[in-house]
mmCIF file of N, CA and C in Angstrom:
data_model
loop_
_atom_site.group_PDB
_atom_site.id
_atom_site.type_symbol
_atom_site.label_atom_id
_atom_site.label_comp_id
_atom_site.label_asym_id
_atom_site.label_seq_id
_atom_site.Cartn_x
_atom_site.Cartn_y
_atom_site.Cartn_z
ATOM 1 N N LEU A 1 -200.489 168.848 -24.270
ATOM 2 C CA LEU A 1 -201.817 168.191 -24.200
ATOM 3 C C LEU A 1 -201.711 166.841 -23.566
ATOM 4 N N LEU A 2 -200.602 166.158 -23.723
ATOM 5 C CA LEU A 2 -200.464 164.813 -23.252
ATOM 6 C C LEU A 2 -199.858 164.697 -21.861
ATOM 7 N N ILE A 3 -199.400 165.800 -21.241
ATOM 8 C CA ILE A 3 -198.708 165.738 -19.986
ATOM 9 C C ILE A 3 -199.728 165.482 -18.858
ATOM 10 N N ARG A 4 -200.894 166.018 -18.926
ATOM 11 C CA ARG A 4 -201.862 165.744 -17.813
ATOM 12 C C ARG A 4 -202.352 164.329 -17.796
ATOM 13 N N PRO A 5 -202.646 163.662 -18.947
ATOM 14 C CA PRO A 5 -203.023 162.254 -18.871
ATOM 15 C C PRO A 5 -201.824 161.405 -18.396
ATOM 16 N N LEU A 6 -200.608 161.762 -18.718
ATOM 17 C CA LEU A 6 -199.407 161.004 -18.271
ATOM 18 C C LEU A 6 -199.325 161.129 -16.739
ATOM 19 N N ILE A 7 -199.523 162.329 -16.187
ATOM 20 C CA ILE A 7 -199.443 162.488 -14.753
ATOM 21 C C ILE A 7 -200.563 161.753 -14.086
ATOM 22 N N ARG A 8 -201.777 161.819 -14.609
ATOM 23 C CA ARG A 8 -202.920 161.085 -14.072
ATOM 24 C C ARG A 8 -202.694 159.544 -14.088
ATOM 25 N N ALA A 9 -202.054 159.065 -15.172
ATOM 26 C CA ALA A 9 -201.819 157.605 -15.325
ATOM 27 C C ALA A 9 -200.766 157.121 -14.299
ATOM 28 N N ASN A 10 -199.889 158.036 -13.862
ATOM 29 C CA ASN A 10 -198.816 157.663 -12.939
ATOM 30 C C ASN A 10 -198.978 158.189 -11.551
ATOM 31 N N ASP A 11 -200.159 158.660 -11.258
ATOM 32 C CA ASP A 11 -200.304 159.321 -9.904
ATOM 33 C C ASP A 11 -200.330 158.329 -8.737
ATOM 34 N N ASN A 12 -200.524 157.036 -9.037
ATOM 35 C CA ASN A 12 -200.525 156.045 -7.909
ATOM 36 C C ASN A 12 -199.106 155.470 -7.718
ATOM 37 N N ARG A 13 -198.120 155.866 -8.534
ATOM 38 C CA ARG A 13 -196.757 155.376 -8.346
ATOM 39 C C ARG A 13 -196.032 156.210 -7.315
ATOM 40 N N GLN A 14 -195.113 155.596 -6.574
ATOM 41 C CA GLN A 14 -194.372 156.311 -5.552
ATOM 42 C C GLN A 14 -193.295 157.246 -6.139
ATOM 43 N N SER A 15 -192.654 156.787 -7.185
ATOM 44 C CA SER A 15 -191.521 157.511 -7.836
ATOM 45 C C SER A 15 -191.868 157.684 -9.334
ATOM 46 N N CYS A 16 -192.292 158.885 -9.609
ATOM 47 C CA CYS A 16 -192.632 159.092 -11.074
ATOM 48 C C CYS A 16 -192.144 160.406 -11.611
ATOM 49 N N ALA A 17 -191.277 161.071 -10.869
ATOM 50 C CA ALA A 17 -190.781 162.349 -11.366
ATOM 51 C C ALA A 17 -189.963 162.227 -12.662
ATOM 52 N N HIS A 18 -189.229 161.109 -12.778
ATOM 53 C CA HIS A 18 -188.411 160.868 -13.959
ATOM 54 C C HIS A 18 -189.272 160.673 -15.186
ATOM 55 N N VAL A 19 -190.516 160.123 -15.027
ATOM 56 C CA VAL A 19 -191.398 159.926 -16.179
ATOM 57 C C VAL A 19 -191.690 161.296 -16.835
ATOM 58 N N VAL A 20 -191.979 162.258 -16.041
ATOM 59 C CA VAL A 20 -192.350 163.649 -16.603
ATOM 60 C C VAL A 20 -191.139 164.229 -17.294
ATOM 61 N N VAL A 21 -189.965 164.100 -16.724
ATOM 62 C CA VAL A 21 -188.724 164.685 -17.273
ATOM 63 C C VAL A 21 -188.501 163.977 -18.665
ATOM 64 N N PHE A 22 -188.497 162.620 -18.694
ATOM 65 C CA PHE A 22 -188.279 161.893 -19.919
ATOM 66 C C PHE A 22 -189.281 162.217 -20.967
ATOM 67 N N PHE A 23 -190.547 162.400 -20.532
ATOM 68 C CA PHE A 23 -191.646 162.740 -21.478
ATOM 69 C C PHE A 23 -191.374 164.096 -22.144
ATOM 70 N N ILE A 24 -190.876 165.064 -21.355
ATOM 71 C CA ILE A 24 -190.606 166.373 -21.897
ATOM 72 C C ILE A 24 -189.446 166.312 -22.878
ATOM 73 N N PHE A 25 -188.396 165.536 -22.522
ATOM 74 C CA PHE A 25 -187.268 165.397 -23.452
ATOM 75 C C PHE A 25 -187.673 164.711 -24.710
ATOM 76 N N ILE A 26 -188.473 163.678 -24.700
ATOM 77 C CA ILE A 26 -188.941 162.941 -25.860
ATOM 78 C C ILE A 26 -189.757 163.837 -26.769
ATOM 79 N N VAL A 27 -190.718 164.512 -26.173
ATOM 80 C CA VAL A 27 -191.651 165.406 -26.959
ATOM 81 C C VAL A 27 -190.816 166.534 -27.597
ATOM 82 N N SER A 28 -189.940 167.135 -26.863
ATOM 83 C CA SER A 28 -189.168 168.247 -27.459
ATOM 84 C C SER A 28 -188.201 167.807 -28.524
ATOM 85 N N ASN A 29 -187.583 166.582 -28.374
ATOM 86 C CA ASN A 29 -186.716 166.104 -29.413
ATOM 87 C C ASN A 29 -187.452 165.675 -30.679
ATOM 88 N N ILE A 30 -188.565 165.009 -30.514
ATOM 89 C CA ILE A 30 -189.358 164.635 -31.671
ATOM 90 C C ILE A 30 -189.943 165.826 -32.395
ATOM 91 N N GLY A 31 -190.467 166.745 -31.695
ATOM 92 C CA GLY A 31 -190.966 168.004 -32.315
ATOM 93 C C GLY A 31 -189.910 168.773 -33.001
ATOM 94 N N GLY A 32 -188.732 168.883 -32.411
ATOM 95 C CA GLY A 32 -187.681 169.687 -32.933
ATOM 96 C C GLY A 32 -186.982 169.001 -34.118
ATOM 97 N N SER A 33 -187.108 167.702 -34.251
ATOM 98 C CA SER A 33 -186.456 167.019 -35.367
ATOM 99 C C SER A 33 -187.145 167.190 -36.695
ATOM 100 N N LEU A 34 -188.362 167.610 -36.642
ATOM 101 C CA LEU A 34 -189.196 167.656 -37.878
ATOM 102 C C LEU A 34 -189.228 168.991 -38.556
ATOM 103 N N THR A 35 -188.806 170.045 -37.824
ATOM 104 C CA THR A 35 -188.885 171.404 -38.424
ATOM 105 C C THR A 35 -187.491 172.044 -38.391
ATOM 106 N N PRO A 36 -187.193 172.875 -39.389
ATOM 107 C CA PRO A 36 -185.917 173.609 -39.379
ATOM 108 C C PRO A 36 -185.782 174.515 -38.163
ATOM 109 N N LEU A 37 -186.893 174.956 -37.592
ATOM 110 C CA LEU A 37 -186.844 175.922 -36.491
ATOM 111 C C LEU A 37 -186.364 175.236 -35.211
ATOM 112 N N GLY A 38 -186.480 173.944 -35.157
ATOM 113 C CA GLY A 38 -186.069 173.204 -33.980
ATOM 114 C C GLY A 38 -184.570 172.887 -33.921
ATOM 115 N N ASP A 39 -183.920 173.093 -35.004
ATOM 116 C CA ASP A 39 -182.460 172.779 -35.127
ATOM 117 C C ASP A 39 -181.746 173.851 -35.909
ATOM 118 N N PRO A 40 -180.771 174.555 -35.277
ATOM 119 C CA PRO A 40 -180.145 175.685 -35.973
ATOM 120 C C PRO A 40 -179.526 175.327 -37.275
ATOM 121 N N PRO A 41 -178.815 174.228 -37.484
ATOM 122 C CA PRO A 41 -178.261 173.932 -38.860
ATOM 123 C C PRO A 41 -179.347 173.805 -39.858
ATOM 124 N N LEU A 42 -180.451 173.218 -39.468
ATOM 125 C CA LEU A 42 -181.559 173.103 -40.472
ATOM 126 C C LEU A 42 -182.159 174.439 -40.760
ATOM 127 N N PHE A 43 -182.146 175.317 -39.784
ATOM 128 C CA PHE A 43 -182.743 176.666 -40.004
ATOM 129 C C PHE A 43 -181.825 177.412 -40.968
ATOM 130 N N LEU A 44 -180.480 177.227 -40.850
ATOM 131 C CA LEU A 44 -179.593 177.878 -41.797
ATOM 132 C C LEU A 44 -179.821 177.353 -43.185
ATOM 133 N N GLY A 45 -180.085 176.062 -43.328
ATOM 134 C CA GLY A 45 -180.376 175.493 -44.654
ATOM 135 C C GLY A 45 -181.620 176.045 -45.216
ATOM 136 N N PHE A 46 -182.651 176.283 -44.325
ATOM 137 C CA PHE A 46 -183.889 176.843 -44.743
ATOM 138 C C PHE A 46 -183.657 178.307 -45.268
ATOM 139 N N LEU A 47 -182.797 179.039 -44.586
ATOM 140 C CA LEU A 47 -182.475 180.451 -45.062
ATOM 141 C C LEU A 47 -181.707 180.390 -46.390
ATOM 142 N N LYS A 48 -181.041 179.309 -46.657
ATOM 143 C CA LYS A 48 -180.281 179.161 -47.937
ATOM 144 C C LYS A 48 -181.062 178.610 -49.061
ATOM 145 N N GLY A 49 -182.365 178.282 -48.860
ATOM 146 C CA GLY A 49 -183.210 177.820 -49.953
ATOM 147 C C GLY A 49 -183.665 176.383 -49.834
ATOM 148 N N VAL A 50 -183.281 175.675 -48.830
ATOM 149 C CA VAL A 50 -183.749 174.281 -48.654
ATOM 150 C C VAL A 50 -185.195 174.334 -48.269
ATOM 151 N N SER A 51 -185.962 173.413 -48.822
ATOM 152 C CA SER A 51 -187.439 173.403 -48.560
ATOM 153 C C SER A 51 -187.694 173.208 -47.078
ATOM 154 N N PHE A 52 -188.708 173.912 -46.594
ATOM 155 C CA PHE A 52 -189.043 173.814 -45.191
ATOM 156 C C PHE A 52 -189.382 172.407 -44.800
ATOM 157 N N PHE A 53 -190.043 171.679 -45.655
ATOM 158 C CA PHE A 53 -190.517 170.291 -45.301
ATOM 159 C C PHE A 53 -189.516 169.204 -45.769
ATOM 160 N N TRP A 54 -188.283 169.612 -46.118
ATOM 161 C CA TRP A 54 -187.260 168.650 -46.467
ATOM 162 C C TRP A 54 -187.006 167.633 -45.313
ATOM 163 N N THR A 55 -186.892 168.192 -44.078
ATOM 164 C CA THR A 55 -186.638 167.308 -42.960
ATOM 165 C C THR A 55 -187.772 166.355 -42.745
ATOM 166 N N VAL A 56 -188.995 166.781 -42.935
ATOM 167 C CA VAL A 56 -190.112 165.889 -42.725
ATOM 168 C C VAL A 56 -190.031 164.714 -43.648
ATOM 169 N N GLY A 57 -189.713 164.950 -44.912
ATOM 170 C CA GLY A 57 -189.582 163.884 -45.883
ATOM 171 C C GLY A 57 -188.489 162.901 -45.664
ATOM 172 N N HIS A 58 -187.353 163.371 -45.040
ATOM 173 C CA HIS A 58 -186.205 162.573 -44.882
ATOM 174 C C HIS A 58 -186.056 161.976 -43.538
ATOM 175 N N ILE A 59 -186.693 162.577 -42.537
ATOM 176 C CA ILE A 59 -186.537 162.085 -41.129
ATOM 177 C C ILE A 59 -187.810 161.504 -40.585
ATOM 178 N N LEU A 60 -188.903 161.557 -41.337
ATOM 179 C CA LEU A 60 -190.182 161.065 -40.827
ATOM 180 C C LEU A 60 -190.119 159.576 -40.391
ATOM 181 N N PRO A 61 -189.505 158.703 -41.188
ATOM 182 C CA PRO A 61 -189.426 157.277 -40.745
ATOM 183 C C PRO A 61 -188.735 157.109 -39.405
ATOM 184 N N ASP A 62 -187.643 157.798 -39.206
ATOM 185 C CA ASP A 62 -186.938 157.704 -37.952
ATOM 186 C C ASP A 62 -187.794 158.293 -36.800
ATOM 187 N N THR A 63 -188.422 159.380 -37.024
ATOM 188 C CA THR A 63 -189.257 160.017 -36.000
ATOM 189 C C THR A 63 -190.472 159.148 -35.720
ATOM 190 N N ALA A 64 -191.057 158.481 -36.719
ATOM 191 C CA ALA A 64 -192.164 157.576 -36.460
ATOM 192 C C ALA A 64 -191.744 156.425 -35.594
ATOM 193 N N PHE A 65 -190.461 155.931 -35.864
ATOM 194 C CA PHE A 65 -189.937 154.849 -35.054
ATOM 195 C C PHE A 65 -189.752 155.309 -33.569
ATOM 196 N N LEU A 66 -189.264 156.531 -33.390
ATOM 197 C CA LEU A 66 -189.150 157.046 -32.001
ATOM 198 C C LEU A 66 -190.472 157.210 -31.309
ATOM 199 N N MET A 67 -191.478 157.640 -32.020
ATOM 200 C CA MET A 67 -192.771 157.884 -31.413
ATOM 201 C C MET A 67 -193.389 156.489 -30.987
ATOM 202 N N VAL A 68 -193.171 155.473 -31.769
ATOM 203 C CA VAL A 68 -193.725 154.157 -31.488
ATOM 204 C C VAL A 68 -192.949 153.580 -30.333
#
């Protein structure tokens, strides 16, 4: 949802291909850090009985820092 506004905001720059690549990396890493499905060791913990939202409770402050 946010990639089009990012591209529109940078359309007047001469070199902006790196912005899109870094944006995709940041979004995928932030999204993957909050769910067990984004990280295989967390998924294995989920299969062994760890709460699905355990990572949200323990990693949310770090993720919020990354988003800011």
